[in-house]
PDB file of C-alpha atoms in Angstrom:
ATOM      1  CA  MET A   1      72.994   3.543 255.047  1.00  0.00           C
ATOM      2  CA  ASP A   2      76.097   1.459 255.605  1.00  0.00           C
ATOM      3  CA  LYS A   3      79.486   2.496 256.987  1.00  0.00           C
ATOM      4  CA  GLN A   4      80.942   3.052 253.528  1.00  0.00           C
ATOM      5  CA  ASN A   5      78.197   5.538 252.722  1.00  0.00           C
ATOM      6  CA  LEU A   6      79.048   7.543 255.838  1.00  0.00           C
ATOM      7  CA  THR A   7      82.765   7.719 254.935  1.00  0.00           C
ATOM      8  CA  MET A   8      83.934  11.137 253.789  1.00  0.00           C
ATOM      9  CA  LEU A   9      85.243  11.038 250.227  1.00  0.00           C
ATOM     10  CA  ASN A  10      88.700  12.515 249.685  1.00  0.00           C
ATOM     11  CA  GLU A  11      88.631  12.560 245.900  1.00  0.00           C
ATOM     12  CA  PHE A  12      86.613  11.911 242.769  1.00  0.00           C
ATOM     13  CA  ILE A  13      87.567  10.125 239.558  1.00  0.00           C
ATOM     14  CA  LEU A  14      86.517  11.910 236.367  1.00  0.00           C
ATOM     15  CA  MET A  15      85.554   9.662 233.457  1.00  0.00           C
ATOM     16  CA  GLY A  16      86.871  12.187 230.922  1.00  0.00           C
ATOM     17  CA  ILE A  17      85.652  12.842 227.398  1.00  0.00           C
ATOM     18  CA  THR A  18      86.623   9.423 226.059  1.00  0.00           C
ATOM     19  CA  ASP A  19      87.970   6.148 227.410  1.00  0.00           C
ATOM     20  CA  ARG A  20      89.509   5.129 224.062  1.00  0.00           C
ATOM     21  CA  PRO A  21      93.347   5.255 224.402  1.00  0.00           C
ATOM     22  CA  GLU A  22      93.944   5.941 220.699  1.00  0.00           C
ATOM     23  CA  LEU A  23      91.937   9.186 220.943  1.00  0.00           C
ATOM     24  CA  GLN A  24      93.705  10.610 224.011  1.00  0.00           C
ATOM     25  CA  ALA A  25      96.671  12.166 222.163  1.00  0.00           C
ATOM     26  CA  PRO A  26      94.640  13.660 219.242  1.00  0.00           C
ATOM     27  CA  PHE A  27      92.070  15.101 221.661  1.00  0.00           C
ATOM     28  CA  PHE A  28      94.828  16.529 223.868  1.00  0.00           C
ATOM     29  CA  GLY A  29      96.403  18.304 220.888  1.00  0.00           C
ATOM     30  CA  LEU A  30      93.058  19.577 219.587  1.00  0.00           C
ATOM     31  CA  PHE A  31      91.767  20.897 222.907  1.00  0.00           C
ATOM     32  CA  LEU A  32      95.162  22.356 223.845  1.00  0.00           C
ATOM     33  CA  ILE A  33      95.111  24.451 220.645  1.00  0.00           C
ATOM     34  CA  ILE A  34      91.509  25.515 221.298  1.00  0.00           C
ATOM     35  CA  TYR A  35      92.243  26.426 224.925  1.00  0.00           C
ATOM     36  CA  VAL A  36      95.380  28.425 224.024  1.00  0.00           C
ATOM     37  CA  ILE A  37      93.438  30.343 221.339  1.00  0.00           C
ATOM     38  CA  SER A  38      90.665  30.973 223.871  1.00  0.00           C
ATOM     39  CA  VAL A  39      93.056  32.283 226.547  1.00  0.00           C
ATOM     40  CA  VAL A  40      95.081  34.458 224.150  1.00  0.00           C
ATOM     41  CA  SER A  41      92.051  35.937 222.361  1.00  0.00           C
ATOM     42  CA  ASN A  42      90.076  36.640 225.537  1.00  0.00           C
ATOM     43  CA  LEU A  43      93.090  38.110 227.351  1.00  0.00           C
ATOM     44  CA  GLY A  44      93.829  40.153 224.239  1.00  0.00           C
ATOM     45  CA  MET A  45      90.264  41.457 224.180  1.00  0.00           C
ATOM     46  CA  ILE A  46      90.442  42.465 227.855  1.00  0.00           C
ATOM     47  CA  ILE A  47      93.772  44.287 227.324  1.00  0.00           C
ATOM     48  CA  VAL A  48      92.775  46.008 224.068  1.00  0.00           C
ATOM     49  CA  THR A  49      89.419  47.298 225.329  1.00  0.00           C
ATOM     50  CA  LYS A  50      91.109  48.532 228.509  1.00  0.00           C
ATOM     51  CA  MET A  51      94.081  50.246 226.853  1.00  0.00           C
ATOM     52  CA  ASP A  52      92.564  51.861 223.772  1.00  0.00           C
ATOM     53  CA  SER A  53      90.741  55.144 224.460  1.00  0.00           C
ATOM     54  CA  ARG A  54      88.524  54.685 221.380  1.00  0.00           C
ATOM     55  CA  LEU A  55      87.027  51.501 222.818  1.00  0.00           C
ATOM     56  CA  LYS A  56      85.511  53.091 225.929  1.00  0.00           C
ATOM     57  CA  THR A  57      81.894  52.679 224.817  1.00  0.00           C
ATOM     58  CA  PRO A  58      79.339  50.471 226.636  1.00  0.00           C
ATOM     59  CA  MET A  59      79.547  47.863 223.853  1.00  0.00           C
ATOM     60  CA  TYR A  60      83.243  47.234 224.529  1.00  0.00           C
ATOM     61  CA  PHE A  61      82.696  47.441 228.286  1.00  0.00           C
ATOM     62  CA  PHE A  62      80.357  44.451 227.993  1.00  0.00           C
ATOM     63  CA  LEU A  63      82.708  42.683 225.576  1.00  0.00           C
ATOM     64  CA  ARG A  64      85.521  43.026 228.121  1.00  0.00           C
ATOM     65  CA  HIS A  65      83.386  41.413 230.812  1.00  0.00           C
ATOM     66  CA  LEU A  66      82.252  38.711 228.395  1.00  0.00           C
ATOM     67  CA  ALA A  67      85.903  37.956 227.650  1.00  0.00           C
ATOM     68  CA  PHE A  68      86.657  37.821 231.399  1.00  0.00           C
ATOM     69  CA  ILE A  69      83.757  35.387 231.944  1.00  0.00           C
ATOM     70  CA  ASP A  70      84.767  33.187 228.995  1.00  0.00           C
ATOM     71  CA  LEU A  71      88.323  33.108 230.304  1.00  0.00           C
ATOM     72  CA  GLY A  72      86.997  32.238 233.757  1.00  0.00           C
ATOM     73  CA  TYR A  73      84.811  29.258 232.993  1.00  0.00           C
ATOM     74  CA  SER A  74      87.059  27.837 230.283  1.00  0.00           C
ATOM     75  CA  THR A  75      89.960  27.972 232.776  1.00  0.00           C
ATOM     76  CA  ALA A  76      87.807  26.394 235.493  1.00  0.00           C
ATOM     77  CA  VAL A  77      87.413  23.348 233.211  1.00  0.00           C
ATOM     78  CA  GLY A  78      90.134  23.430 230.537  1.00  0.00           C
ATOM     79  CA  PRO A  79      93.431  22.777 232.402  1.00  0.00           C
ATOM     80  CA  LYS A  80      92.025  19.825 234.362  1.00  0.00           C
ATOM     81  CA  MET A  81      90.443  18.399 231.216  1.00  0.00           C
ATOM     82  CA  LEU A  82      93.803  18.606 229.400  1.00  0.00           C
ATOM     83  CA  ALA A  83      95.621  16.996 232.334  1.00  0.00           C
ATOM     84  CA  ASN A  84      93.170  14.099 232.235  1.00  0.00           C
ATOM     85  CA  PHE A  85      94.314  13.206 228.710  1.00  0.00           C
ATOM     86  CA  VAL A  86      97.890  12.535 229.879  1.00  0.00           C
ATOM     87  CA  VAL A  87      97.374  10.714 233.195  1.00  0.00           C
ATOM     88  CA  ASN A  88      96.227   7.163 233.808  1.00  0.00           C
ATOM     89  CA  GLN A  89      93.652   7.969 236.492  1.00  0.00           C
ATOM     90  CA  ASN A  90      91.731  11.238 236.303  1.00  0.00           C
ATOM     91  CA  ILE A  91      91.607  12.157 239.998  1.00  0.00           C
ATOM     92  CA  ILE A  92      90.349  15.470 241.369  1.00  0.00           C
ATOM     93  CA  PRO A  93      90.473  16.185 245.141  1.00  0.00           C
ATOM     94  CA  TYR A  94      87.139  16.520 246.935  1.00  0.00           C
ATOM     95  CA  HIS A  95      87.491  20.227 247.730  1.00  0.00           C
ATOM     96  CA  TRP A  96      88.875  21.054 244.278  1.00  0.00           C
ATOM     97  CA  CYS A  97      85.792  19.426 242.788  1.00  0.00           C
ATOM     98  CA  ALA A  98      83.575  21.726 244.874  1.00  0.00           C
ATOM     99  CA  ILE A  99      85.641  24.778 243.848  1.00  0.00           C
ATOM    100  CA  GLN A 100      85.487  23.828 240.161  1.00  0.00           C
ATOM    101  CA  LEU A 101      81.703  23.385 240.346  1.00  0.00           C
ATOM    102  CA  ALA A 102      81.231  26.714 242.150  1.00  0.00           C
ATOM    103  CA  PHE A 103      83.328  28.724 239.671  1.00  0.00           C
ATOM    104  CA  PHE A 104      81.800  27.031 236.656  1.00  0.00           C
ATOM    105  CA  ILE A 105      78.213  27.741 237.792  1.00  0.00           C
ATOM    106  CA  MET A 106      79.075  31.348 238.666  1.00  0.00           C
ATOM    107  CA  PHE A 107      80.684  32.099 235.304  1.00  0.00           C
ATOM    108  CA  ILE A 108      78.102  30.316 233.134  1.00  0.00           C
ATOM    109  CA  ILE A 109      75.175  32.142 234.786  1.00  0.00           C
ATOM    110  CA  SER A 110      77.034  35.459 234.504  1.00  0.00           C
ATOM    111  CA  GLU A 111      77.537  34.795 230.796  1.00  0.00           C
ATOM    112  CA  LEU A 112      73.795  34.440 230.208  1.00  0.00           C
ATOM    113  CA  PHE A 113      72.953  37.798 231.756  1.00  0.00           C
ATOM    114  CA  VAL A 114      75.915  39.655 230.261  1.00  0.00           C
ATOM    115  CA  LEU A 115      74.765  38.396 226.843  1.00  0.00           C
ATOM    116  CA  SER A 116      71.295  39.751 227.577  1.00  0.00           C
ATOM    117  CA  ALA A 117      72.854  43.072 228.682  1.00  0.00           C
ATOM    118  CA  MET A 118      74.721  43.186 225.356  1.00  0.00           C
ATOM    119  CA  ALA A 119      71.463  42.613 223.472  1.00  0.00           C
ATOM    120  CA  TYR A 120      69.807  45.448 225.433  1.00  0.00           C
ATOM    121  CA  ASP A 121      72.798  47.688 224.694  1.00  0.00           C
ATOM    122  CA  ARG A 122      72.438  47.021 220.959  1.00  0.00           C
ATOM    123  CA  TYR A 123      68.691  47.735 221.179  1.00  0.00           C
ATOM    124  CA  VAL A 124      69.323  51.131 222.785  1.00  0.00           C
ATOM    125  CA  ALA A 125      72.121  51.967 220.315  1.00  0.00           C
ATOM    126  CA  ILE A 126      69.980  51.148 217.261  1.00  0.00           C
ATOM    127  CA  CYS A 127      66.489  52.152 218.408  1.00  0.00           C
ATOM    128  CA  ASN A 128      67.346  55.147 220.641  1.00  0.00           C
ATOM    129  CA  PRO A 129      70.664  56.496 219.308  1.00  0.00           C
ATOM    130  CA  LEU A 130      70.072  60.076 220.529  1.00  0.00           C
ATOM    131  CA  LEU A 131      69.504  58.916 224.110  1.00  0.00           C
ATOM    132  CA  TYR A 132      72.140  56.177 224.022  1.00  0.00           C
ATOM    133  CA  LYS A 133      74.771  57.919 226.164  1.00  0.00           C
ATOM    134  CA  ILE A 134      72.153  58.976 228.715  1.00  0.00           C
ATOM    135  CA  ILE A 135      70.464  55.560 229.011  1.00  0.00           C
ATOM    136  CA  MET A 136      73.676  53.518 228.927  1.00  0.00           C
ATOM    137  CA  SER A 137      75.542  55.585 231.501  1.00  0.00           C
ATOM    138  CA  GLN A 138      78.579  54.210 233.302  1.00  0.00           C
ATOM    139  CA  ARG A 139      76.455  53.587 236.390  1.00  0.00           C
ATOM    140  CA  VAL A 140      73.878  51.585 234.397  1.00  0.00           C
ATOM    141  CA  CYS A 141      76.599  49.558 232.649  1.00  0.00           C
ATOM    142  CA  TRP A 142      78.232  48.630 235.943  1.00  0.00           C
ATOM    143  CA  GLY A 143      74.843  47.679 237.368  1.00  0.00           C
ATOM    144  CA  LEU A 144      74.179  45.393 234.397  1.00  0.00           C
ATOM    145  CA  VAL A 145      77.339  43.383 235.168  1.00  0.00           C
ATOM    146  CA  VAL A 146      77.652  43.657 238.966  1.00  0.00           C
ATOM    147  CA  VAL A 147      74.102  42.411 239.642  1.00  0.00           C
ATOM    148  CA  PRO A 148      74.618  39.245 237.522  1.00  0.00           C
ATOM    149  CA  TYR A 149      77.983  38.628 239.233  1.00  0.00           C
ATOM    150  CA  LEU A 150      76.423  38.854 242.699  1.00  0.00           C
ATOM    151  CA  TYR A 151      73.363  36.809 241.738  1.00  0.00           C
ATOM    152  CA  SER A 152      75.424  34.081 240.040  1.00  0.00           C
ATOM    153  CA  ALA A 153      77.864  33.918 242.975  1.00  0.00           C
ATOM    154  CA  PHE A 154      74.946  33.473 245.393  1.00  0.00           C
ATOM    155  CA  LEU A 155      73.294  30.764 243.279  1.00  0.00           C
ATOM    156  CA  SER A 156      76.648  29.055 242.715  1.00  0.00           C
ATOM    157  CA  LEU A 157      77.422  28.874 246.433  1.00  0.00           C
ATOM    158  CA  LEU A 158      73.877  27.733 247.244  1.00  0.00           C
ATOM    159  CA  THR A 159      73.998  24.874 244.715  1.00  0.00           C
ATOM    160  CA  THR A 160      77.546  23.786 245.602  1.00  0.00           C
ATOM    161  CA  ILE A 161      76.941  23.831 249.359  1.00  0.00           C
ATOM    162  CA  LYS A 162      73.615  22.004 248.938  1.00  0.00           C
ATOM    163  CA  ILE A 163      75.364  19.202 247.017  1.00  0.00           C
ATOM    164  CA  PHE A 164      78.500  18.915 249.136  1.00  0.00           C
ATOM    165  CA  ILE A 165      76.763  18.902 252.537  1.00  0.00           C
ATOM    166  CA  SER A 166      74.782  15.873 251.352  1.00  0.00           C
ATOM    167  CA  SER A 167      75.961  12.304 251.946  1.00  0.00           C
ATOM    168  CA  PHE A 168      77.998  10.740 249.147  1.00  0.00           C
ATOM    169  CA  CYS A 169      78.052   6.987 248.694  1.00  0.00           C
ATOM    170  CA  GLY A 170      81.339   5.087 248.460  1.00  0.00           C
ATOM    171  CA  TYR A 171      81.255   5.212 244.636  1.00  0.00           C
ATOM    172  CA  ASN A 172      83.261   8.260 243.535  1.00  0.00           C
ATOM    173  CA  VAL A 173      83.388   8.030 239.716  1.00  0.00           C
ATOM    174  CA  VAL A 174      81.928  11.149 238.044  1.00  0.00           C
ATOM    175  CA  SER A 175      80.502  10.438 234.582  1.00  0.00           C
ATOM    176  CA  HIS A 176      81.856  13.650 233.101  1.00  0.00           C
ATOM    177  CA  PHE A 177      85.124  15.440 232.275  1.00  0.00           C
ATOM    178  CA  TYR A 178      84.612  18.032 235.025  1.00  0.00           C
ATOM    179  CA  CYS A 179      82.631  18.331 238.273  1.00  0.00           C
ATOM    180  CA  ASP A 180      79.120  19.272 237.177  1.00  0.00           C
ATOM    181  CA  SER A 181      75.998  19.271 239.310  1.00  0.00           C
ATOM    182  CA  LEU A 182      73.950  16.599 237.514  1.00  0.00           C
ATOM    183  CA  PRO A 183      76.639  13.838 237.473  1.00  0.00           C
ATOM    184  CA  LEU A 184      77.458  14.582 241.131  1.00  0.00           C
ATOM    185  CA  LEU A 185      73.800  14.149 242.103  1.00  0.00           C
ATOM    186  CA  THR A 186      73.919  10.509 240.964  1.00  0.00           C
ATOM    187  CA  LEU A 187      76.617   9.834 243.595  1.00  0.00           C
ATOM    188  CA  LEU A 188      74.530  11.031 246.546  1.00  0.00           C
ATOM    189  CA  CYS A 189      73.031   8.558 249.006  1.00  0.00           C
ATOM    190  CA  SER A 190      70.632  11.091 250.509  1.00  0.00           C
ATOM    191  CA  SER A 191      67.517  12.294 248.707  1.00  0.00           C
ATOM    192  CA  THR A 192      68.307  14.517 245.725  1.00  0.00           C
ATOM    193  CA  HIS A 193      64.748  15.690 245.064  1.00  0.00           C
ATOM    194  CA  ASP A 194      65.188  19.167 246.606  1.00  0.00           C
ATOM    195  CA  VAL A 195      68.529  19.814 244.912  1.00  0.00           C
ATOM    196  CA  GLU A 196      67.262  18.576 241.529  1.00  0.00           C
ATOM    197  CA  LEU A 197      64.174  20.781 241.819  1.00  0.00           C
ATOM    198  CA  MET A 198      66.293  23.794 242.755  1.00  0.00           C
ATOM    199  CA  ILE A 199      68.660  23.207 239.797  1.00  0.00           C
ATOM    200  CA  LEU A 200      65.749  22.705 237.386  1.00  0.00           C
ATOM    201  CA  ILE A 201      63.866  25.827 238.523  1.00  0.00           C
ATOM    202  CA  SER A 202      66.955  28.057 238.685  1.00  0.00           C
ATOM    203  CA  SER A 203      68.248  26.799 235.311  1.00  0.00           C
ATOM    204  CA  ALA A 204      64.865  27.353 233.673  1.00  0.00           C
ATOM    205  CA  PHE A 205      64.563  30.836 235.197  1.00  0.00           C
ATOM    206  CA  ASN A 206      68.099  31.872 234.205  1.00  0.00           C
ATOM    207  CA  LEU A 207      67.782  30.558 230.667  1.00  0.00           C
ATOM    208  CA  VAL A 208      64.239  31.754 229.962  1.00  0.00           C
ATOM    209  CA  SER A 209      64.537  35.216 231.555  1.00  0.00           C
ATOM    210  CA  SER A 210      67.883  36.063 229.930  1.00  0.00           C
ATOM    211  CA  LEU A 211      66.806  34.617 226.573  1.00  0.00           C
ATOM    212  CA  LEU A 212      63.564  36.596 226.742  1.00  0.00           C
ATOM    213  CA  ILE A 213      65.549  39.824 227.113  1.00  0.00           C
ATOM    214  CA  VAL A 214      67.664  38.843 224.089  1.00  0.00           C
ATOM    215  CA  LEU A 215      64.642  37.932 221.948  1.00  0.00           C
ATOM    216  CA  VAL A 216      62.621  41.048 222.829  1.00  0.00           C
ATOM    217  CA  SER A 217      65.657  43.266 222.198  1.00  0.00           C
ATOM    218  CA  TYR A 218      66.275  41.703 218.814  1.00  0.00           C
ATOM    219  CA  MET A 219      62.636  41.769 217.790  1.00  0.00           C
ATOM    220  CA  LEU A 220      62.640  45.527 218.421  1.00  0.00           C
ATOM    221  CA  ILE A 221      65.959  45.802 216.549  1.00  0.00           C
ATOM    222  CA  LEU A 222      64.471  43.857 213.624  1.00  0.00           C
ATOM    223  CA  ALA A 223      61.499  46.212 213.531  1.00  0.00           C
ATOM    224  CA  ALA A 224      63.910  49.164 213.435  1.00  0.00           C
ATOM    225  CA  ILE A 225      65.951  47.519 210.656  1.00  0.00           C
ATOM    226  CA  LEU A 226      62.858  47.016 208.516  1.00  0.00           C
ATOM    227  CA  ARG A 227      62.039  50.730 208.835  1.00  0.00           C
ATOM    228  CA  MET A 228      65.495  51.744 207.538  1.00  0.00           C
ATOM    229  CA  ASN A 229      65.588  53.210 204.025  1.00  0.00           C
ATOM    230  CA  SER A 230      69.243  52.361 203.378  1.00  0.00           C
ATOM    231  CA  ALA A 231      69.858  48.761 202.271  1.00  0.00           C
ATOM    232  CA  GLU A 232      73.513  49.107 203.256  1.00  0.00           C
ATOM    233  CA  GLY A 233      72.536  50.261 206.758  1.00  0.00           C
ATOM    234  CA  ARG A 234      70.099  47.347 207.134  1.00  0.00           C
ATOM    235  CA  TYR A 235      72.751  44.846 206.056  1.00  0.00           C
ATOM    236  CA  LYS A 236      75.383  46.292 208.412  1.00  0.00           C
ATOM    237  CA  VAL A 237      73.113  46.140 211.461  1.00  0.00           C
ATOM    238  CA  PHE A 238      71.649  42.762 210.552  1.00  0.00           C
ATOM    239  CA  SER A 239      75.059  41.140 209.987  1.00  0.00           C
ATOM    240  CA  THR A 240      76.253  42.304 213.418  1.00  0.00           C
ATOM    241  CA  CYS A 241      73.107  40.997 215.078  1.00  0.00           C
ATOM    242  CA  GLY A 242      73.320  37.748 213.113  1.00  0.00           C
ATOM    243  CA  SER A 243      76.764  36.938 214.540  1.00  0.00           C
ATOM    244  CA  HIS A 244      75.573  37.659 218.063  1.00  0.00           C
ATOM    245  CA  LEU A 245      72.406  35.583 217.674  1.00  0.00           C
ATOM    246  CA  THR A 246      74.333  32.613 216.254  1.00  0.00           C
ATOM    247  CA  VAL A 247      76.480  32.273 219.364  1.00  0.00           C
ATOM    248  CA  VAL A 248      73.521  33.025 221.657  1.00  0.00           C
ATOM    249  CA  PHE A 249      71.435  30.212 220.196  1.00  0.00           C
ATOM    250  CA  VAL A 250      74.325  27.721 220.245  1.00  0.00           C
ATOM    251  CA  LEU A 251      74.958  28.499 223.931  1.00  0.00           C
ATOM    252  CA  TYR A 252      71.305  28.517 224.956  1.00  0.00           C
ATOM    253  CA  GLY A 253      70.508  25.427 222.902  1.00  0.00           C
ATOM    254  CA  THR A 254      73.199  23.317 224.559  1.00  0.00           C
ATOM    255  CA  LEU A 255      72.309  24.610 228.041  1.00  0.00           C
ATOM    256  CA  PHE A 256      68.595  23.904 227.559  1.00  0.00           C
ATOM    257  CA  PHE A 257      69.485  20.457 226.247  1.00  0.00           C
ATOM    258  CA  THR A 258      71.722  19.696 229.240  1.00  0.00           C
ATOM    259  CA  TYR A 259      69.901  21.182 232.213  1.00  0.00           C
ATOM    260  CA  VAL A 260      66.218  21.736 231.438  1.00  0.00           C
ATOM    261  CA  GLN A 261      65.015  18.186 230.905  1.00  0.00           C
ATOM    262  CA  PRO A 262      63.815  15.387 233.212  1.00  0.00           C
ATOM    263  CA  LYS A 263      66.473  13.238 234.880  1.00  0.00           C
ATOM    264  CA  SER A 264      65.145  10.136 233.089  1.00  0.00           C
ATOM    265  CA  SER A 265      65.914  11.769 229.727  1.00  0.00           C
ATOM    266  CA  HIS A 266      69.604  12.346 230.495  1.00  0.00           C
ATOM    267  CA  SER A 267      72.365  10.495 228.700  1.00  0.00           C
ATOM    268  CA  PHE A 268      75.690  11.563 230.204  1.00  0.00           C
ATOM    269  CA  ASP A 269      77.584  10.668 227.026  1.00  0.00           C
ATOM    270  CA  THR A 270      75.349  13.015 225.053  1.00  0.00           C
ATOM    271  CA  ASP A 271      75.565  15.645 227.793  1.00  0.00           C
ATOM    272  CA  LYS A 272      79.372  15.478 227.653  1.00  0.00           C
ATOM    273  CA  MET A 273      79.367  16.261 223.950  1.00  0.00           C
ATOM    274  CA  ALA A 274      77.004  19.198 224.518  1.00  0.00           C
ATOM    275  CA  SER A 275      79.183  20.402 227.386  1.00  0.00           C
ATOM    276  CA  VAL A 276      82.244  20.533 225.125  1.00  0.00           C
ATOM    277  CA  PHE A 277      80.531  23.271 223.101  1.00  0.00           C
ATOM    278  CA  TYR A 278      79.834  25.651 225.973  1.00  0.00           C
ATOM    279  CA  THR A 279      82.968  24.940 228.028  1.00  0.00           C
ATOM    280  CA  VAL A 280      85.591  24.795 225.262  1.00  0.00           C
ATOM    281  CA  ILE A 281      84.298  25.908 221.848  1.00  0.00           C
ATOM    282  CA  ILE A 282      82.152  28.946 222.720  1.00  0.00           C
ATOM    283  CA  PRO A 283      84.833  30.692 224.865  1.00  0.00           C
ATOM    284  CA  MET A 284      87.104  30.479 221.819  1.00  0.00           C
ATOM    285  CA  LEU A 285      84.438  31.656 219.353  1.00  0.00           C
ATOM    286  CA  ASN A 286      83.095  34.607 221.342  1.00  0.00           C
ATOM    287  CA  PRO A 287      86.094  36.967 221.009  1.00  0.00           C
ATOM    288  CA  LEU A 288      86.499  35.984 217.358  1.00  0.00           C
ATOM    289  CA  ILE A 289      82.870  36.498 216.379  1.00  0.00           C
ATOM    290  CA  TYR A 290      82.062  39.495 218.567  1.00  0.00           C
ATOM    291  CA  SER A 291      85.320  41.362 218.499  1.00  0.00           C
ATOM    292  CA  LEU A 292      88.230  40.324 216.309  1.00  0.00           C
ATOM    293  CA  ARG A 293      86.124  40.700 213.159  1.00  0.00           C
ATOM    294  CA  ASN A 294      85.336  44.257 214.274  1.00  0.00           C
ATOM    295  CA  LYS A 295      87.163  47.043 212.405  1.00  0.00           C
ATOM    296  CA  GLU A 296      87.502  49.167 215.559  1.00  0.00           C
ATOM    297  CA  VAL A 297      89.173  46.306 217.429  1.00  0.00           C
ATOM    298  CA  LYS A 298      91.494  45.603 214.499  1.00  0.00           C
ATOM    299  CA  GLY A 299      92.385  49.285 214.438  1.00  0.00           C
ATOM    300  CA  ALA A 300      93.097  49.245 218.168  1.00  0.00           C
ATOM    301  CA  LEU A 301      95.309  46.169 217.806  1.00  0.00           C
ATOM    302  CA  TYR A 302      97.230  47.872 214.993  1.00  0.00           C
ATOM    303  CA  ARG A 303      97.735  51.046 217.060  1.00  0.00           C
ATOM    304  CA  ILE A 304      98.954  49.063 220.089  1.00  0.00           C
ATOM    305  CA  TRP A 305     101.339  47.028 217.908  1.00  0.00           C
ATOM    306  CA  LYS A 306     102.624  50.225 216.276  1.00  0.00           C
ATOM    307  CA  ASN A 307     103.262  51.866 219.657  1.00  0.00           C
ATOM    308  CA  LEU A 308     105.047  48.763 220.939  1.00  0.00           C
ATOM    309  CA  SER A 309     107.223  48.672 217.809  1.00  0.00           C
ATOM    310  CA  LYS A 310     108.175  52.314 218.266  1.00  0.00           C
ATOM    311  CA  SER A 311     109.051  51.870 221.942  1.00  0.00           C
ATOM    312  CA  SER A 312     111.272  48.868 221.166  1.00  0.00           C
TER     313      SER A 312
END
């Protein structure tokens, strides 16, 4: 290893989404609109589910935490991505890169297990309605979000520290629009075998275990739907589950595509396009699909607006 390889890097250069100058302004406008919608809708969901007394059920408890997570990982990536469209050189300081990676990993893993908790909540509500309040107690609900937060924070710190205590070569250009683990591994001079294996195993475990909970929950829900006599009741439950499953499969599909494949199969250009979906698009879609189409949420928004109008 030469002297350059032993030099501590002070910054990284992010390649961004595109290197075509004519696309910088349109992409900036598009992603700015998407990010603003994401922030406003997720913040709105957090405020509404906290303020309205009628939205104190476990379902809205999980939706509030989902909104917090979506706001977290979209904000970990979004502002820096937008800034990169308007500057000539997309520089991110060394320590900020580590912080961005740590927060992104923590929030994305939390999202997987909160989605699985939501699926379990729907299973209990539909298949065991008489025991719903007993099974989904406040203590259980908090456990279903606190444990994923602690687990994801631990795994996030472990991965980030493992990468950033390794030796980087002099080349500091990251082939991505944010600091992600796989592009950073290509910049290491030291052996990456252990880190790659850890990322592969942890990614596979997180994706498969959380997806298994979702699939089992929805298979049991489907069985319950098929036993319903009312066609209207079947349609109502199935349409709600259909919206949830659509977003789940988009998220899981892109994550499987990005992280659970051999290194030789990776194309960073393709990975960047997949990453746009789960870092930018999905945080915008989640509050719209899960919540803003919900009559109870619309009612809560109307009541809050009415109270604000009266007070003014």
